[in-house]
mmCIF file of C-alpha atoms in Angstrom:
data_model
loop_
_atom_site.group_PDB
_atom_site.id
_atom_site.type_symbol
_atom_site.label_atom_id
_atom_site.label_comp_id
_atom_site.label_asym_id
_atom_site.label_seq_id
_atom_site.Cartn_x
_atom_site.Cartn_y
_atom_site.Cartn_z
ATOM 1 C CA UNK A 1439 -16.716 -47.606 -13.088
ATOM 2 C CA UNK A 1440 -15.066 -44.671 -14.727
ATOM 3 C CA UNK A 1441 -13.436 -45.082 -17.748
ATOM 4 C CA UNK A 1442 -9.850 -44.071 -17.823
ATOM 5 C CA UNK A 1443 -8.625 -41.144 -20.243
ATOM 6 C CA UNK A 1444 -6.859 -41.585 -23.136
ATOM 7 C CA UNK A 1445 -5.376 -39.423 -25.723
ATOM 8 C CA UNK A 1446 -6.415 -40.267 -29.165
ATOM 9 C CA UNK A 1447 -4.529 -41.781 -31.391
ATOM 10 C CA UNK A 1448 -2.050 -39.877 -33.658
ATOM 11 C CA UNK A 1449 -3.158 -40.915 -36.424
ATOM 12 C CA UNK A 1450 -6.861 -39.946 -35.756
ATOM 13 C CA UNK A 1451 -6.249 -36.577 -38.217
ATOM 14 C CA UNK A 1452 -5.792 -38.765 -40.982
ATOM 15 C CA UNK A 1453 -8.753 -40.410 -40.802
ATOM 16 C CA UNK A 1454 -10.647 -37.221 -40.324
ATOM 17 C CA UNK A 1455 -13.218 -36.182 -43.510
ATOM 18 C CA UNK A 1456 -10.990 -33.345 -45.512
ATOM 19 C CA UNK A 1457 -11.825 -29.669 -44.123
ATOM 20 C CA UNK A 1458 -12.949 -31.383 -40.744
ATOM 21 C CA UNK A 1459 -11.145 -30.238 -37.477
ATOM 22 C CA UNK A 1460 -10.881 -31.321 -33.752
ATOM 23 C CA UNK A 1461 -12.106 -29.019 -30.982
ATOM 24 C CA UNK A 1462 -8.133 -29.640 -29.550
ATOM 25 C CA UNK A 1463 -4.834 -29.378 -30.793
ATOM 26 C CA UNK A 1464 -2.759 -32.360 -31.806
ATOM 27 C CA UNK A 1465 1.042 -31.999 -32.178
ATOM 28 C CA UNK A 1466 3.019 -34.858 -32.889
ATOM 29 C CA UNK A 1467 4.758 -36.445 -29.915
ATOM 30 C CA UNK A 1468 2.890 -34.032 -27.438
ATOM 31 C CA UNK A 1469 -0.714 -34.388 -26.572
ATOM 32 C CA UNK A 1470 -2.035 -32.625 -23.588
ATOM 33 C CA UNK A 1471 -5.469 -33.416 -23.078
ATOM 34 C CA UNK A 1472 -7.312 -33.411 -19.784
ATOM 35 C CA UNK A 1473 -9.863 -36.204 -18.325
ATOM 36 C CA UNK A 1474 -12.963 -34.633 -16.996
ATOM 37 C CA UNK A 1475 -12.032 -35.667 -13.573
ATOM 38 C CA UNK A 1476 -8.650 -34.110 -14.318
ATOM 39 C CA UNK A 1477 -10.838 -30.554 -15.326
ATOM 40 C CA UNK A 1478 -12.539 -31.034 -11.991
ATOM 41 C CA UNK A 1479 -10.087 -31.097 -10.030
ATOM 42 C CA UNK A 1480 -8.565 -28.189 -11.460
ATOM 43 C CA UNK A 1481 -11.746 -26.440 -10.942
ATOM 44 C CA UNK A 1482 -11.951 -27.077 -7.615
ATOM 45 C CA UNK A 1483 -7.925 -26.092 -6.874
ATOM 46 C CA UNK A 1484 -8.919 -22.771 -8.545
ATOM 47 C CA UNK A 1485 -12.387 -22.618 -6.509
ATOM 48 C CA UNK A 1486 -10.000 -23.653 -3.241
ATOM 49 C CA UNK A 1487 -7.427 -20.851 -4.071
ATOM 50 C CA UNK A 1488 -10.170 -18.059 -4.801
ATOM 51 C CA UNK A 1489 -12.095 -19.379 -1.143
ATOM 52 C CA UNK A 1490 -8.658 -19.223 0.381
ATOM 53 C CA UNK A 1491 -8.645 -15.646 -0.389
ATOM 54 C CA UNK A 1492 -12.370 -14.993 0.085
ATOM 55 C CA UNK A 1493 -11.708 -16.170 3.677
ATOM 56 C CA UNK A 1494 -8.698 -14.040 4.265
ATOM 57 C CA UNK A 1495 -10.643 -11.104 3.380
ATOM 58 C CA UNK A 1496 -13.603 -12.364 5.659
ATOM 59 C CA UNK A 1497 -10.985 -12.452 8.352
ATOM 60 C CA UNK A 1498 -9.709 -9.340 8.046
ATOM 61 C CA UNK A 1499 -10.785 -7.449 10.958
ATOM 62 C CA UNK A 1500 -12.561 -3.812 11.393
ATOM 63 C CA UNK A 1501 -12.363 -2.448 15.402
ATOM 64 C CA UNK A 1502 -16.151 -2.085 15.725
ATOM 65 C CA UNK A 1503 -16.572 -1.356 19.725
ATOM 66 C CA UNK A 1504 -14.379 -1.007 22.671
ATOM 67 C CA UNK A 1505 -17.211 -1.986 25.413
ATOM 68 C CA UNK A 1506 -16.852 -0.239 29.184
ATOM 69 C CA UNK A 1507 -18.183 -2.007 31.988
ATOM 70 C CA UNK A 1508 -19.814 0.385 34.679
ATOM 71 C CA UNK A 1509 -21.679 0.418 37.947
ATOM 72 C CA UNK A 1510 -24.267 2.638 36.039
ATOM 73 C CA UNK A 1511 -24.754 2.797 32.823
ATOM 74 C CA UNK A 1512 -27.036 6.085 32.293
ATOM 75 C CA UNK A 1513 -24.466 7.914 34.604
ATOM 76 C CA UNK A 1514 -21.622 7.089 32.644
ATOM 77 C CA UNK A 1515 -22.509 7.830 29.628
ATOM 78 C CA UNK A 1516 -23.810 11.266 30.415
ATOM 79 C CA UNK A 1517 -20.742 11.733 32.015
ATOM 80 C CA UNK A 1518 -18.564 10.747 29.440
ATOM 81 C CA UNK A 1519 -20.793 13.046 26.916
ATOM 82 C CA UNK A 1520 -20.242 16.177 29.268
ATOM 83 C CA UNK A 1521 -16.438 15.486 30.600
ATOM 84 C CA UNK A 1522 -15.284 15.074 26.988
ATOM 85 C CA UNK A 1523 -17.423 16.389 24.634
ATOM 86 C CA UNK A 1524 -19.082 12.917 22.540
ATOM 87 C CA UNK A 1525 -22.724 12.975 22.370
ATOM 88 C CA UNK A 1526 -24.742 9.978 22.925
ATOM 89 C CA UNK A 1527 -25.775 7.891 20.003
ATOM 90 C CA UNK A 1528 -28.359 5.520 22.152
ATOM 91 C CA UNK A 1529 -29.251 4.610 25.517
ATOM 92 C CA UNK A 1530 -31.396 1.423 25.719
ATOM 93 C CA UNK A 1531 -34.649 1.755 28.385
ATOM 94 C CA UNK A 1532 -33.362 -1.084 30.369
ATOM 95 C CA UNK A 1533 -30.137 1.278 30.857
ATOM 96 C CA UNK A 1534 -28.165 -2.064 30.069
ATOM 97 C CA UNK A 1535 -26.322 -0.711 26.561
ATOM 98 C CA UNK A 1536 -25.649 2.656 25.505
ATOM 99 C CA UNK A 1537 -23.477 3.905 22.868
ATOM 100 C CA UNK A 1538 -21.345 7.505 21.995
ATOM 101 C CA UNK A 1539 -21.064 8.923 18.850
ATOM 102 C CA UNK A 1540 -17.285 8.033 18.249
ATOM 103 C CA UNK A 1541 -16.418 7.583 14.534
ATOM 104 C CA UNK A 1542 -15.943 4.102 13.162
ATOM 105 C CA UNK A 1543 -15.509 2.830 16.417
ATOM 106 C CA UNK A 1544 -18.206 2.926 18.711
ATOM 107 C CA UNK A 1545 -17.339 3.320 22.480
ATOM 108 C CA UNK A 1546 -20.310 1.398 23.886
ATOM 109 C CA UNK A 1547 -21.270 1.210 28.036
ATOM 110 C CA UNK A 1548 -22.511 -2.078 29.713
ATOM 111 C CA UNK A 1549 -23.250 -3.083 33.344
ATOM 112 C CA UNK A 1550 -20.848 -4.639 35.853
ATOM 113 C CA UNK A 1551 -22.246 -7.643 36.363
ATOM 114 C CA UNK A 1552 -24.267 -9.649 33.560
ATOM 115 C CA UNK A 1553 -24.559 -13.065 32.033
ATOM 116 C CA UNK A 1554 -22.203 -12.437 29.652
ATOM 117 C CA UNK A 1555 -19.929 -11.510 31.974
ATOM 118 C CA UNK A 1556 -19.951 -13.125 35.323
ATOM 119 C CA UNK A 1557 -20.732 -16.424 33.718
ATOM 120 C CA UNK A 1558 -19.336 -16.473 29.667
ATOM 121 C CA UNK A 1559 -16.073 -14.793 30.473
ATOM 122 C CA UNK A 1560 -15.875 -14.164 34.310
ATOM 123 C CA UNK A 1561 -16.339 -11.233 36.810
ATOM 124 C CA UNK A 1562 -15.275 -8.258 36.154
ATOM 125 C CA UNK A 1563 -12.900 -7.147 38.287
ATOM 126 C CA UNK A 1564 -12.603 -3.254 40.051
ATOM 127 C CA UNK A 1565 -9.551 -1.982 41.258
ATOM 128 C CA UNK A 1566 -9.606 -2.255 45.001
ATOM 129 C CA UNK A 1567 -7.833 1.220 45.850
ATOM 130 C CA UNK A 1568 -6.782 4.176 44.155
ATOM 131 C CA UNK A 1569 -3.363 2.536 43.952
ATOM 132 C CA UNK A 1570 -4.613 0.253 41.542
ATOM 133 C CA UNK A 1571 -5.712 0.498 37.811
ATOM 134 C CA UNK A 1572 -7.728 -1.062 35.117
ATOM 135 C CA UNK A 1573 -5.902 -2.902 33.008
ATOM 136 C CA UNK A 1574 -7.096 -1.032 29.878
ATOM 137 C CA UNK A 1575 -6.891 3.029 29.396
ATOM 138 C CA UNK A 1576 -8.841 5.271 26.840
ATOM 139 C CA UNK A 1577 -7.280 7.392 24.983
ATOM 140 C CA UNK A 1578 -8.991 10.789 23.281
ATOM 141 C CA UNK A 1579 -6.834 13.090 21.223
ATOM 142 C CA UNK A 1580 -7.774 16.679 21.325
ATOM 143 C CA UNK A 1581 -6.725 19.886 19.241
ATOM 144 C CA UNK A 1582 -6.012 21.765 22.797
ATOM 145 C CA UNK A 1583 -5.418 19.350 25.162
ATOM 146 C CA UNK A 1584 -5.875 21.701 28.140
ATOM 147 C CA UNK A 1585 -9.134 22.696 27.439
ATOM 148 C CA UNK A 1586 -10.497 19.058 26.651
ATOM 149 C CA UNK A 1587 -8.354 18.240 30.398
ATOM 150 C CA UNK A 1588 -9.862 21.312 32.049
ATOM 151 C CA UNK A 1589 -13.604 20.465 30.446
ATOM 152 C CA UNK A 1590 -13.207 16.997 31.803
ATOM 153 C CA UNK A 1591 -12.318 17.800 35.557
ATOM 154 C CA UNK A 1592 -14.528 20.709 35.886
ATOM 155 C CA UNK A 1593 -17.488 17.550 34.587
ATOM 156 C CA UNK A 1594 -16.321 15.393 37.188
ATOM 157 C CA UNK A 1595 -13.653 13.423 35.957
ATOM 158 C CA UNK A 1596 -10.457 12.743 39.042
ATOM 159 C CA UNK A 1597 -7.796 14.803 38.444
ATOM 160 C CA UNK A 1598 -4.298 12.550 37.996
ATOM 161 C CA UNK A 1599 -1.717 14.112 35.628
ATOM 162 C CA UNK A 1600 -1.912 17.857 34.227
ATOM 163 C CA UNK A 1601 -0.915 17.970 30.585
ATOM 164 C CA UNK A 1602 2.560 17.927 29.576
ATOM 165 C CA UNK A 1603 4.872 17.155 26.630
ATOM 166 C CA UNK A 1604 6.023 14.106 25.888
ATOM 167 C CA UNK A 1605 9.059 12.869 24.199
ATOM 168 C CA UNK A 1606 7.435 11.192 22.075
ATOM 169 C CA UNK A 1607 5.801 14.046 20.284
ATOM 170 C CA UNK A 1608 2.784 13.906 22.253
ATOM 171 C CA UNK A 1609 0.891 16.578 24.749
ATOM 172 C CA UNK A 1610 -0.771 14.151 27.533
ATOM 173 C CA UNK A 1611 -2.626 14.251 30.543
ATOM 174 C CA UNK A 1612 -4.679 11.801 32.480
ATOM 175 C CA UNK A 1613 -7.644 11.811 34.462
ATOM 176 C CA UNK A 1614 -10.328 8.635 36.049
ATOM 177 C CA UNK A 1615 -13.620 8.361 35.155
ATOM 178 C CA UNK A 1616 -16.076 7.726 37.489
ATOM 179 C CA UNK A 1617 -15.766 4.193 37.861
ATOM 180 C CA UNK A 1618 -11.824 4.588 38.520
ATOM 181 C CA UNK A 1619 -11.022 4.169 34.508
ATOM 182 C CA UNK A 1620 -8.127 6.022 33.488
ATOM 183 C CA UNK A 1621 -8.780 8.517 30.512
ATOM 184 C CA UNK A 1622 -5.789 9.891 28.606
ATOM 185 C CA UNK A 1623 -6.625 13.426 26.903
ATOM 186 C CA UNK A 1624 -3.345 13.558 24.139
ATOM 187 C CA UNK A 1625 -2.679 15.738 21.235
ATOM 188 C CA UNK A 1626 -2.128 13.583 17.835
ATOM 189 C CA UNK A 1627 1.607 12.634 18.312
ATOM 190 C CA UNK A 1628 4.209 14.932 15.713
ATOM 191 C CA UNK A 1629 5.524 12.083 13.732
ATOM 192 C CA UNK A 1630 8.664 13.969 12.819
ATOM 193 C CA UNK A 1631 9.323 14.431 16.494
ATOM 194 C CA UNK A 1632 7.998 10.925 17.227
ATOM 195 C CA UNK A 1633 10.427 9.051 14.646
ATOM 196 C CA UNK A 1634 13.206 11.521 15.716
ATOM 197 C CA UNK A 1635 13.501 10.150 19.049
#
């Protein structure tokens, strides 16, 4: 059984040898001691505060890959290497994964149809007709976005908006891959133009 905590008496420092001391102050009328079980759990509110901050910097994210799903993953990676100018970082020999060079983010290629597809998250799903879309669009900015447009078509890539300016601040044009992905090829947007409006 735990024995409860209690201050010491007040009158403890008189009966203390002359030149002795306690390891805690006593004031008259106002002790404030704490029980070992009352240290503890103070120890574990600060341990709880610092692992409620530990987690929130555990949870705070980084943007490691957007993955494409293709019909072939070789293809479309050398095709995405020659229409707009990224070199390829890896290509696995079952053809299954392959990766760009892409800065922090890695823009990373995977087949259609897979386990972890069609049965962890579902099938995924092609657009029928031209009519349709994706719902998801990559986006490259380029220092001349005519070139990187003109590059990009002349590597295969379907034509489906020339570049023009944007109110926004923005040069854009668009273009499909060649599994029907739209690709937008943009200038970095002017933010005084882009606040302006």
């Amino acid at each position: 059984m735990a024995m409860p905590c209690m201050a010491p008496p007040m009158h403890l420092h008189s009966q203390l040898p002359r030149g002795s001391y306690l390891p805690f102050p006593l004031e008259q009328n106002s002790i404030s001691l704490q029980c070992p079980n009352q240290i503890q759990r103070s120890q574990e509110k600060r341990r709880t505060k610092r692992g409620e901050i530990d987690m929130a910097s555990n949870l705070s994210p980084a943007f490691a890959y957007t993955v494409v799903y293709v019909r072939d993953v070789a293809k479309s990676v050398a095709f995405y290497a020659s229409a707009f100018g990224y070199n390829v970082r890896r290509l696995d020999q079952s053809h299954k994964w392959a990766e760009l060079e892409s800065g922090p983010t890695t823009i990373a290629f995977t087949p259609l149809h897979q386990r972890e597809t069609d049965v962890l998250t579902g099938e995924v799903q092609m657009p029928d007709s031209k009519g349709e879309r994706n719902p998801v669009e990559i986006c490259f900015d380029y220092a001349d976005v005519d070139a990187a447009y003109k590059r990009a078509v002349d590597n295969g890539a379907l034509p489906v908006s020339s570049p023009e300016p944007k109110n926004w601040g923005q040069k854009v044009g668009y273009v499909r891959d060649i599994d029907g992905i739209v690709v937008r090829l943009g200038s970095s947007v002017n933010e005084t133009t882009k606040t302006a409006s």
